[in-house]
């Protein structure tokens, strides 16, 4: 009988090599052990992942899985340390913004999935996150994206139609702001500290974050399109005053809490955030509506796709069974138990269709998130993107505009330089 062993990642990085050293080990008994690292979904969902592993073991005699749930601020460093020590796990659920970094350093094995097939089976932006130089280095696993969430009752009361463009959003929000001033309800939920609220607007205005030149990326955040997008968002606060002044510092948790408390009329929220808001305030369910994001002057409503990929590390000694496990984990039936629990979607197109037809996204409130997933993009697939995001340059630029600390041209020129320099490191 196949066996599995569960380990919660509580060990210090210094002893990690000893724990992961048996990754993909084929012992003298003929048994193979596959170390698997999975982002800790919490105690309620751990058994769901455990069952997926147990089912694989049952179907693959002689294979046992050492499942380890990882998490915390040092998770990225744990992976780096394991790779440097030649002892990473065989299989891992790796964040999509980390996948280019680890593939570029040669740590990941090429997936048994060709690019054309991947594009046919999975959300395109998630495939982009796992692709380097035309080769795919992971199976897209789950995807999370934002959509437009609004209070139906407040829009009806003010005689406002659901906005279809960002300019209509600004007009509608001003009306809602004025009509609900006495109740302290903001017309639009602004989050100056949350880059995924406004960076995708650059695409909506017809621009790009960066373009590839040769082997590296060059930032394009000082183009007219990027400037107009950032300027428009900043003025929602500075000129139109559609949220409280401290919204310049709001992050996702602040914006989510404000909507849940009934203090925001419209905003950009992810499916898992909506799930959280409804859990906090169940009475909102009958008052809330969701549609795809509005379209910008560039003629699109694309937004960022977050999520994760299932990858195999090159140092794994049992590549055959590791690849088989990834294929098993990526089957829609083995993904949805996890994604339903966290309020996200499977990254496979078949999985999304199933969820929208008979799963948790069949609810009219959540179905638009599945539609929006097909209109998503990935950030520049450069291994240094983590440095760009971690530097705070994007947030600093928006908050400088909202605080009146510098003019638009200077702010965006500085941001452009900082991003290009990060790519060059």
GROMACS .gro file of C-alpha atoms in nm:
model
  425
    1UNK     CA    1   0.000   0.000   0.000
    2UNK     CA    2   0.135   0.339  -0.096
    3UNK     CA    3   0.203   0.572   0.192
    4UNK     CA    4   0.207   0.951   0.230
    5UNK     CA    5   0.372   1.168   0.486
    6UNK     CA    6   0.259   1.518   0.575
    7UNK     CA    7   0.498   1.781   0.703
    8UNK     CA    8   0.404   2.135   0.798
    9UNK     CA    9   0.678   2.384   0.707
   10UNK     CA   10   0.788   2.500   1.046
   11UNK     CA   11   1.156   2.407   1.021
   12UNK     CA   12   1.419   2.678   0.993
   13UNK     CA   13   1.582   2.740   0.657
   14UNK     CA   14   1.911   2.610   0.791
   15UNK     CA   15   1.779   2.257   0.825
   16UNK     CA   16   1.575   2.260   0.508
   17UNK     CA   17   1.836   2.085   0.302
   18UNK     CA   18   1.820   1.783   0.530
   19UNK     CA   19   1.443   1.765   0.499
   20UNK     CA   20   1.428   1.811   0.122
   21UNK     CA   21   1.737   1.610   0.041
   22UNK     CA   22   1.538   1.300  -0.048
   23UNK     CA   23   1.351   1.488  -0.323
   24UNK     CA   24   1.263   1.233  -0.587
   25UNK     CA   25   1.479   0.972  -0.420
   26UNK     CA   26   1.457   0.618  -0.555
   27UNK     CA   27   1.557   0.399  -0.262
   28UNK     CA   28   1.703   0.050  -0.269
   29UNK     CA   29   1.355  -0.094  -0.218
   30UNK     CA   30   1.246   0.045  -0.552
   31UNK     CA   31   1.017   0.298  -0.391
   32UNK     CA   32   1.029   0.662  -0.496
   33UNK     CA   33   0.969   0.958  -0.267
   34UNK     CA   34   0.848   1.285  -0.415
   35UNK     CA   35   0.881   1.596  -0.202
   36UNK     CA   36   0.596   1.839  -0.274
   37UNK     CA   37   0.574   2.195  -0.149
   38UNK     CA   38   0.230   2.353  -0.154
   39UNK     CA   39   0.122   2.697  -0.033
   40UNK     CA   40  -0.054   2.645   0.299
   41UNK     CA   41  -0.429   2.688   0.233
   42UNK     CA   42  -0.523   2.662   0.600
   43UNK     CA   43  -0.636   2.370   0.812
   44UNK     CA   44  -0.977   2.339   0.646
   45UNK     CA   45  -0.833   2.288   0.299
   46UNK     CA   46  -0.521   2.088   0.385
   47UNK     CA   47  -0.717   1.759   0.373
   48UNK     CA   48  -0.835   1.847   0.020
   49UNK     CA   49  -0.476   1.863  -0.101
   50UNK     CA   50  -0.381   1.558   0.101
   51UNK     CA   51  -0.650   1.354  -0.076
   52UNK     CA   52  -0.518   1.453  -0.418
   53UNK     CA   53  -0.179   1.319  -0.311
   54UNK     CA   54  -0.322   1.001  -0.160
   55UNK     CA   55  -0.519   0.930  -0.479
   56UNK     CA   56  -0.198   0.957  -0.679
   57UNK     CA   57  -0.015   0.721  -0.447
   58UNK     CA   58  -0.296   0.469  -0.471
   59UNK     CA   59  -0.268   0.471  -0.849
   60UNK     CA   60   0.115   0.460  -0.848
   61UNK     CA   61   0.239   0.170  -0.639
   62UNK     CA   62   0.582   0.233  -0.493
   63UNK     CA   63   0.550   0.611  -0.496
   64UNK     CA   64   0.510   0.800  -0.172
   65UNK     CA   65   0.462   1.173  -0.139
   66UNK     CA   66   0.615   1.389   0.129
   67UNK     CA   67   0.372   1.682   0.132
   68UNK     CA   68   0.490   2.001   0.296
   69UNK     CA   69   0.274   2.310   0.339
   70UNK     CA   70   0.482   2.625   0.312
   71UNK     CA   71   0.399   2.986   0.386
   72UNK     CA   72   0.513   3.302   0.552
   73UNK     CA   73   0.726   3.600   0.462
   74UNK     CA   74   1.036   3.387   0.407
   75UNK     CA   75   0.880   3.142   0.160
   76UNK     CA   76   1.063   3.292  -0.137
   77UNK     CA   77   1.392   3.270   0.050
   78UNK     CA   78   1.317   2.908   0.140
   79UNK     CA   79   1.297   2.825  -0.230
   80UNK     CA   80   1.615   3.016  -0.309
   81UNK     CA   81   1.802   2.839  -0.029
   82UNK     CA   82   1.678   2.497  -0.137
   83UNK     CA   83   1.777   2.558  -0.499
   84UNK     CA   84   2.120   2.690  -0.401
   85UNK     CA   85   2.175   2.380  -0.188
   86UNK     CA   86   2.071   2.145  -0.467
   87UNK     CA   87   1.777   2.019  -0.264
   88UNK     CA   88   1.453   2.178  -0.384
   89UNK     CA   89   1.128   1.980  -0.380
   90UNK     CA   90   1.040   1.767  -0.679
   91UNK     CA   91   0.706   1.942  -0.734
   92UNK     CA   92   0.585   2.280  -0.611
   93UNK     CA   93   0.295   2.519  -0.637
   94UNK     CA   94   0.488   2.829  -0.738
   95UNK     CA   95   0.343   3.179  -0.757
   96UNK     CA   96   0.311   3.300  -1.113
   97UNK     CA   97   0.528   3.607  -1.053
   98UNK     CA   98   0.804   3.380  -0.922
   99UNK     CA   99   0.797   3.129  -1.208
  100UNK     CA  100   1.006   3.337  -1.455
  101UNK     CA  101   1.269   3.396  -1.187
  102UNK     CA  102   1.321   3.028  -1.114
  103UNK     CA  103   1.301   2.918  -1.477
  104UNK     CA  104   1.560   3.180  -1.578
  105UNK     CA  105   1.806   3.049  -1.317
  106UNK     CA  106   1.774   2.699  -1.465
  107UNK     CA  107   1.601   2.555  -1.159
  108UNK     CA  108   1.287   2.432  -1.335
  109UNK     CA  109   1.243   2.141  -1.573
  110UNK     CA  110   1.061   2.209  -1.898
  111UNK     CA  111   0.702   2.089  -1.872
  112UNK     CA  112   0.572   1.809  -2.093
  113UNK     CA  113   0.342   2.067  -2.245
  114UNK     CA  114   0.399   2.253  -2.570
  115UNK     CA  115   0.313   2.621  -2.594
  116UNK     CA  116   0.034   2.578  -2.850
  117UNK     CA  117  -0.132   2.307  -2.642
  118UNK     CA  118  -0.096   2.515  -2.327
  119UNK     CA  119  -0.267   2.813  -2.491
  120UNK     CA  120  -0.557   2.590  -2.594
  121UNK     CA  121  -0.603   2.443  -2.247
  122UNK     CA  122  -0.529   2.724  -2.003
  123UNK     CA  123  -0.589   3.095  -1.946
  124UNK     CA  124  -0.345   3.269  -2.179
  125UNK     CA  125  -0.201   3.509  -1.923
  126UNK     CA  126  -0.121   3.219  -1.690
  127UNK     CA  127   0.056   3.037  -1.973
  128UNK     CA  128   0.259   3.354  -2.032
  129UNK     CA  129   0.370   3.345  -1.668
  130UNK     CA  130   0.508   2.994  -1.714
  131UNK     CA  131   0.675   3.054  -2.052
  132UNK     CA  132   1.035   3.151  -2.113
  133UNK     CA  133   1.184   3.174  -2.462
  134UNK     CA  134   0.896   2.978  -2.611
  135UNK     CA  135   0.923   2.690  -2.362
  136UNK     CA  136   0.667   2.614  -2.092
  137UNK     CA  137   0.798   2.552  -1.739
  138UNK     CA  138   0.482   2.475  -1.549
  139UNK     CA  139   0.117   2.378  -1.562
  140UNK     CA  140  -0.109   2.675  -1.479
  141UNK     CA  141  -0.298   2.576  -1.165
  142UNK     CA  142  -0.525   2.850  -1.033
  143UNK     CA  143  -0.607   3.204  -1.136
  144UNK     CA  144  -0.742   3.507  -0.956
  145UNK     CA  145  -0.850   3.829  -1.124
  146UNK     CA  146  -1.059   4.133  -1.051
  147UNK     CA  147  -1.394   4.247  -1.184
  148UNK     CA  148  -1.621   4.548  -1.130
  149UNK     CA  149  -1.830   4.524  -0.812
  150UNK     CA  150  -2.108   4.772  -0.739
  151UNK     CA  151  -2.404   4.838  -0.514
  152UNK     CA  152  -2.717   4.779  -0.721
  153UNK     CA  153  -2.939   4.954  -0.470
  154UNK     CA  154  -2.731   5.272  -0.466
  155UNK     CA  155  -2.703   5.292  -0.845
  156UNK     CA  156  -3.078   5.242  -0.880
  157UNK     CA  157  -3.150   5.505  -0.618
  158UNK     CA  158  -2.934   5.760  -0.802
  159UNK     CA  159  -3.065   5.661  -1.146
  160UNK     CA  160  -2.716   5.558  -1.256
  161UNK     CA  161  -2.652   5.289  -1.518
  162UNK     CA  162  -2.375   5.034  -1.467
  163UNK     CA  163  -2.066   5.197  -1.625
  164UNK     CA  164  -1.917   5.039  -1.935
  165UNK     CA  165  -1.613   5.264  -1.970
  166UNK     CA  166  -1.375   5.416  -1.717
  167UNK     CA  167  -1.494   5.765  -1.804
  168UNK     CA  168  -1.849   5.653  -1.724
  169UNK     CA  169  -1.715   5.519  -1.393
  170UNK     CA  170  -1.586   5.865  -1.301
  171UNK     CA  171  -1.916   6.031  -1.397
  172UNK     CA  172  -2.126   5.775  -1.210
  173UNK     CA  173  -1.901   5.787  -0.903
  174UNK     CA  174  -1.936   6.165  -0.876
  175UNK     CA  175  -2.314   6.131  -0.877
  176UNK     CA  176  -2.306   5.852  -0.619
  177UNK     CA  177  -2.062   6.047  -0.407
  178UNK     CA  178  -2.289   6.349  -0.398
  179UNK     CA  179  -2.610   6.154  -0.341
  180UNK     CA  180  -2.465   5.956  -0.049
  181UNK     CA  181  -2.256   6.227   0.114
  182UNK     CA  182  -2.471   6.225   0.426
  183UNK     CA  183  -2.412   5.853   0.482
  184UNK     CA  184  -2.037   5.881   0.424
  185UNK     CA  185  -2.044   5.644   0.128
  186UNK     CA  186  -1.760   5.686  -0.125
  187UNK     CA  187  -1.855   5.686  -0.490
  188UNK     CA  188  -1.556   5.471  -0.585
  189UNK     CA  189  -1.315   5.262  -0.378
  190UNK     CA  190  -0.967   5.405  -0.439
  191UNK     CA  191  -0.662   5.213  -0.311
  192UNK     CA  192  -0.342   5.408  -0.355
  193UNK     CA  193  -0.133   5.135  -0.193
  194UNK     CA  194  -0.260   4.853  -0.416
  195UNK     CA  195  -0.085   4.841  -0.754
  196UNK     CA  196  -0.330   4.600  -0.917
  197UNK     CA  197  -0.598   4.868  -0.892
  198UNK     CA  198  -0.422   5.105  -1.131
  199UNK     CA  199  -0.127   4.941  -1.310
  200UNK     CA  200  -0.363   4.744  -1.542
  201UNK     CA  201  -0.519   5.077  -1.642
  202UNK     CA  202  -0.203   5.138  -1.844
  203UNK     CA  203  -0.316   4.851  -2.070
  204UNK     CA  204  -0.671   4.990  -2.078
  205UNK     CA  205  -0.535   5.325  -2.199
  206UNK     CA  206  -0.346   5.146  -2.479
  207UNK     CA  207  -0.001   5.137  -2.321
  208UNK     CA  208   0.236   4.875  -2.181
  209UNK     CA  209   0.430   4.841  -1.859
  210UNK     CA  210   0.743   4.746  -2.052
  211UNK     CA  211   0.852   4.610  -2.389
  212UNK     CA  212   1.116   4.351  -2.462
  213UNK     CA  213   1.432   4.472  -2.630
  214UNK     CA  214   1.675   4.194  -2.703
  215UNK     CA  215   1.713   3.976  -2.395
  216UNK     CA  216   1.571   4.223  -2.145
  217UNK     CA  217   1.277   4.453  -2.086
  218UNK     CA  218   1.263   4.829  -2.105
  219UNK     CA  219   0.999   5.018  -1.912
  220UNK     CA  220   0.739   5.224  -2.100
  221UNK     CA  221   0.577   5.396  -1.805
  222UNK     CA  222   0.656   5.745  -1.932
  223UNK     CA  223   0.450   5.711  -2.250
  224UNK     CA  224   0.143   5.932  -2.299
  225UNK     CA  225  -0.083   5.631  -2.238
  226UNK     CA  226   0.079   5.534  -1.907
  227UNK     CA  227   0.083   5.895  -1.789
  228UNK     CA  228  -0.284   5.942  -1.876
  229UNK     CA  229  -0.384   5.623  -1.692
  230UNK     CA  230  -0.199   5.713  -1.370
  231UNK     CA  231  -0.317   6.073  -1.390
  232UNK     CA  232  -0.680   5.966  -1.430
  233UNK     CA  233  -0.667   5.736  -1.128
  234UNK     CA  234  -0.487   5.987  -0.906
  235UNK     CA  235  -0.739   6.259  -0.989
  236UNK     CA  236  -1.026   6.037  -0.874
  237UNK     CA  237  -0.893   6.120  -0.529
  238UNK     CA  238  -0.723   6.458  -0.564
  239UNK     CA  239  -0.977   6.635  -0.787
  240UNK     CA  240  -1.298   6.433  -0.767
  241UNK     CA  241  -1.252   6.328  -0.403
  242UNK     CA  242  -1.435   6.000  -0.460
  243UNK     CA  243  -1.285   5.834  -0.151
  244UNK     CA  244  -1.164   5.960   0.188
  245UNK     CA  245  -0.820   6.130   0.178
  246UNK     CA  246  -0.652   5.837   0.354
  247UNK     CA  247  -0.749   5.613   0.060
  248UNK     CA  248  -0.416   5.722  -0.087
  249UNK     CA  249  -0.265   5.469   0.152
  250UNK     CA  250  -0.534   5.203   0.133
  251UNK     CA  251  -0.428   4.851   0.041
  252UNK     CA  252  -0.657   4.565  -0.058
  253UNK     CA  253  -0.761   4.486   0.300
  254UNK     CA  254  -0.870   4.847   0.357
  255UNK     CA  255  -1.072   4.867   0.038
  256UNK     CA  256  -1.236   4.531   0.102
  257UNK     CA  257  -1.330   4.629   0.457
  258UNK     CA  258  -1.478   4.960   0.340
  259UNK     CA  259  -1.702   4.788   0.087
  260UNK     CA  260  -1.808   4.521   0.336
  261UNK     CA  261  -1.907   4.795   0.581
  262UNK     CA  262  -2.124   4.960   0.316
  263UNK     CA  263  -1.896   5.262   0.275
  264UNK     CA  264  -1.814   5.216  -0.097
  265UNK     CA  265  -2.057   5.222  -0.390
  266UNK     CA  266  -1.832   5.079  -0.665
  267UNK     CA  267  -1.487   4.933  -0.695
  268UNK     CA  268  -1.239   4.685  -0.840
  269UNK     CA  269  -1.232   4.361  -0.642
  270UNK     CA  270  -1.114   4.002  -0.684
  271UNK     CA  271  -1.347   3.704  -0.648
  272UNK     CA  272  -1.185   3.597  -0.322
  273UNK     CA  273  -1.231   3.951  -0.187
  274UNK     CA  274  -1.599   3.945  -0.277
  275UNK     CA  275  -1.630   3.610  -0.102
  276UNK     CA  276  -1.474   3.764   0.208
  277UNK     CA  277  -1.700   4.070   0.194
  278UNK     CA  278  -2.014   3.858   0.172
  279UNK     CA  279  -1.894   3.648   0.464
  280UNK     CA  280  -1.850   3.964   0.671
  281UNK     CA  281  -2.180   4.119   0.560
  282UNK     CA  282  -2.423   3.854   0.428
  283UNK     CA  283  -2.695   4.115   0.377
  284UNK     CA  284  -2.489   4.263   0.093
  285UNK     CA  285  -2.559   3.966  -0.133
  286UNK     CA  286  -2.893   4.101  -0.254
  287UNK     CA  287  -2.751   4.451  -0.297
  288UNK     CA  288  -2.437   4.374  -0.496
  289UNK     CA  289  -2.384   4.334  -0.869
  290UNK     CA  290  -2.074   4.223  -1.062
  291UNK     CA  291  -1.977   4.277  -1.425
  292UNK     CA  292  -1.657   4.263  -1.624
  293UNK     CA  293  -1.428   4.561  -1.585
  294UNK     CA  294  -1.503   4.875  -1.787
  295UNK     CA  295  -1.318   4.948  -2.109
  296UNK     CA  296  -1.053   5.217  -2.136
  297UNK     CA  297  -0.960   5.454  -2.420
  298UNK     CA  298  -0.730   5.184  -2.558
  299UNK     CA  299  -1.031   4.967  -2.638
  300UNK     CA  300  -0.971   4.686  -2.386
  301UNK     CA  301  -1.061   4.598  -2.028
  302UNK     CA  302  -0.765   4.369  -1.957
  303UNK     CA  303  -0.649   4.322  -1.600
  304UNK     CA  304  -0.376   4.133  -1.420
  305UNK     CA  305  -0.405   3.760  -1.358
  306UNK     CA  306  -0.259   3.635  -1.033
  307UNK     CA  307  -0.229   3.271  -0.943
  308UNK     CA  308   0.016   2.986  -0.938
  309UNK     CA  309   0.180   2.721  -1.154
  310UNK     CA  310   0.270   2.359  -1.082
  311UNK     CA  311   0.638   2.309  -1.154
  312UNK     CA  312   0.898   2.031  -1.147
  313UNK     CA  313   1.249   2.118  -1.032
  314UNK     CA  314   1.547   2.001  -1.234
  315UNK     CA  315   1.716   1.844  -0.931
  316UNK     CA  316   1.432   1.597  -0.885
  317UNK     CA  317   1.566   1.245  -0.933
  318UNK     CA  318   1.233   1.096  -1.040
  319UNK     CA  319   1.125   1.322  -1.323
  320UNK     CA  320   0.881   1.070  -1.469
  321UNK     CA  321   0.665   1.038  -1.159
  322UNK     CA  322   0.701   1.409  -1.080
  323UNK     CA  323   0.560   1.498  -1.421
  324UNK     CA  324   0.281   1.245  -1.375
  325UNK     CA  325   0.195   1.401  -1.039
  326UNK     CA  326   0.176   1.749  -1.193
  327UNK     CA  327  -0.060   1.623  -1.462
  328UNK     CA  328  -0.272   1.463  -1.190
  329UNK     CA  329  -0.280   1.776  -0.975
  330UNK     CA  330  -0.373   1.993  -1.276
  331UNK     CA  331  -0.684   1.792  -1.364
  332UNK     CA  332  -0.985   2.022  -1.311
  333UNK     CA  333  -1.148   1.777  -1.070
  334UNK     CA  334  -0.834   1.790  -0.855
  335UNK     CA  335  -0.813   2.169  -0.864
  336UNK     CA  336  -1.167   2.283  -0.788
  337UNK     CA  337  -1.180   2.150  -0.433
  338UNK     CA  338  -0.897   2.391  -0.356
  339UNK     CA  339  -1.006   2.688  -0.566
  340UNK     CA  340  -1.364   2.680  -0.438
  341UNK     CA  341  -1.232   2.699  -0.085
  342UNK     CA  342  -1.021   3.008  -0.149
  343UNK     CA  343  -1.261   3.181  -0.389
  344UNK     CA  344  -1.046   3.154  -0.702
  345UNK     CA  345  -1.078   2.980  -1.039
  346UNK     CA  346  -0.898   2.684  -1.194
  347UNK     CA  347  -0.652   2.806  -1.456
  348UNK     CA  348  -0.776   2.557  -1.715
  349UNK     CA  349  -1.041   2.674  -1.959
  350UNK     CA  350  -1.231   2.348  -1.907
  351UNK     CA  351  -1.223   2.404  -1.533
  352UNK     CA  352  -1.353   2.760  -1.565
  353UNK     CA  353  -1.635   2.646  -1.792
  354UNK     CA  354  -1.731   2.375  -1.545
  355UNK     CA  355  -1.724   2.618  -1.253
  356UNK     CA  356  -1.938   2.869  -1.441
  357UNK     CA  357  -2.187   2.600  -1.542
  358UNK     CA  358  -2.236   2.400  -1.227
  359UNK     CA  359  -1.972   2.504  -0.975
  360UNK     CA  360  -1.915   2.791  -0.736
  361UNK     CA  361  -1.889   3.045  -1.018
  362UNK     CA  362  -2.230   2.957  -1.161
  363UNK     CA  363  -2.372   3.213  -0.917
  364UNK     CA  364  -2.448   3.531  -1.117
  365UNK     CA  365  -2.238   3.728  -0.870
  366UNK     CA  366  -1.928   3.523  -0.947
  367UNK     CA  367  -1.975   3.420  -1.310
  368UNK     CA  368  -1.834   3.751  -1.445
  369UNK     CA  369  -1.497   3.674  -1.284
  370UNK     CA  370  -1.469   3.371  -1.512
  371UNK     CA  371  -1.555   3.585  -1.814
  372UNK     CA  372  -1.299   3.846  -1.709
  373UNK     CA  373  -1.029   3.577  -1.671
  374UNK     CA  374  -1.023   3.552  -2.049
  375UNK     CA  375  -0.934   3.921  -2.062
  376UNK     CA  376  -0.625   3.920  -1.846
  377UNK     CA  377  -0.256   3.982  -1.900
  378UNK     CA  378   0.065   3.899  -1.725
  379UNK     CA  379   0.332   4.143  -1.615
  380UNK     CA  380   0.657   4.150  -1.814
  381UNK     CA  381   0.796   3.796  -1.787
  382UNK     CA  382   1.130   3.916  -1.660
  383UNK     CA  383   1.299   3.739  -1.367
  384UNK     CA  384   1.351   4.079  -1.205
  385UNK     CA  385   0.981   4.167  -1.186
  386UNK     CA  386   0.983   4.074  -0.819
  387UNK     CA  387   1.239   4.350  -0.764
  388UNK     CA  388   1.014   4.597  -0.943
  389UNK     CA  389   0.714   4.505  -0.732
  390UNK     CA  390   0.911   4.477  -0.411
  391UNK     CA  391   1.082   4.812  -0.454
  392UNK     CA  392   0.756   4.997  -0.401
  393UNK     CA  393   0.828   5.219  -0.702
  394UNK     CA  394   0.480   5.178  -0.850
  395UNK     CA  395   0.304   5.259  -0.523
  396UNK     CA  396   0.542   5.546  -0.455
  397UNK     CA  397   0.464   5.700  -0.793
  398UNK     CA  398   0.087   5.684  -0.742
  399UNK     CA  399   0.107   5.816  -0.389
  400UNK     CA  400   0.335   6.100  -0.503
  401UNK     CA  401   0.067   6.203  -0.751
  402UNK     CA  402  -0.208   6.171  -0.494
  403UNK     CA  403  -0.009   6.370  -0.240
  404UNK     CA  404   0.088   6.642  -0.484
  405UNK     CA  405   0.455   6.577  -0.411
  406UNK     CA  406   0.565   6.597  -0.775
  407UNK     CA  407   0.423   6.669  -1.118
  408UNK     CA  408   0.305   6.399  -1.356
  409UNK     CA  409   0.598   6.409  -1.600
  410UNK     CA  410   0.867   6.400  -1.331
  411UNK     CA  411   0.690   6.124  -1.141
  412UNK     CA  412   0.646   5.898  -1.442
  413UNK     CA  413   0.998   5.963  -1.573
  414UNK     CA  414   1.138   5.863  -1.237
  415UNK     CA  415   0.919   5.553  -1.224
  416UNK     CA  416   1.026   5.456  -1.573
  417UNK     CA  417   1.393   5.485  -1.483
  418UNK     CA  418   1.350   5.281  -1.165
  419UNK     CA  419   1.172   4.998  -1.344
  420UNK     CA  420   1.425   4.985  -1.629
  421UNK     CA  421   1.712   4.981  -1.381
  422UNK     CA  422   1.549   4.695  -1.190
  423UNK     CA  423   1.519   4.494  -1.511
  424UNK     CA  424   1.886   4.554  -1.578
  425UNK     CA  425   2.001   4.410  -1.245
   0.00000   0.00000   0.00000
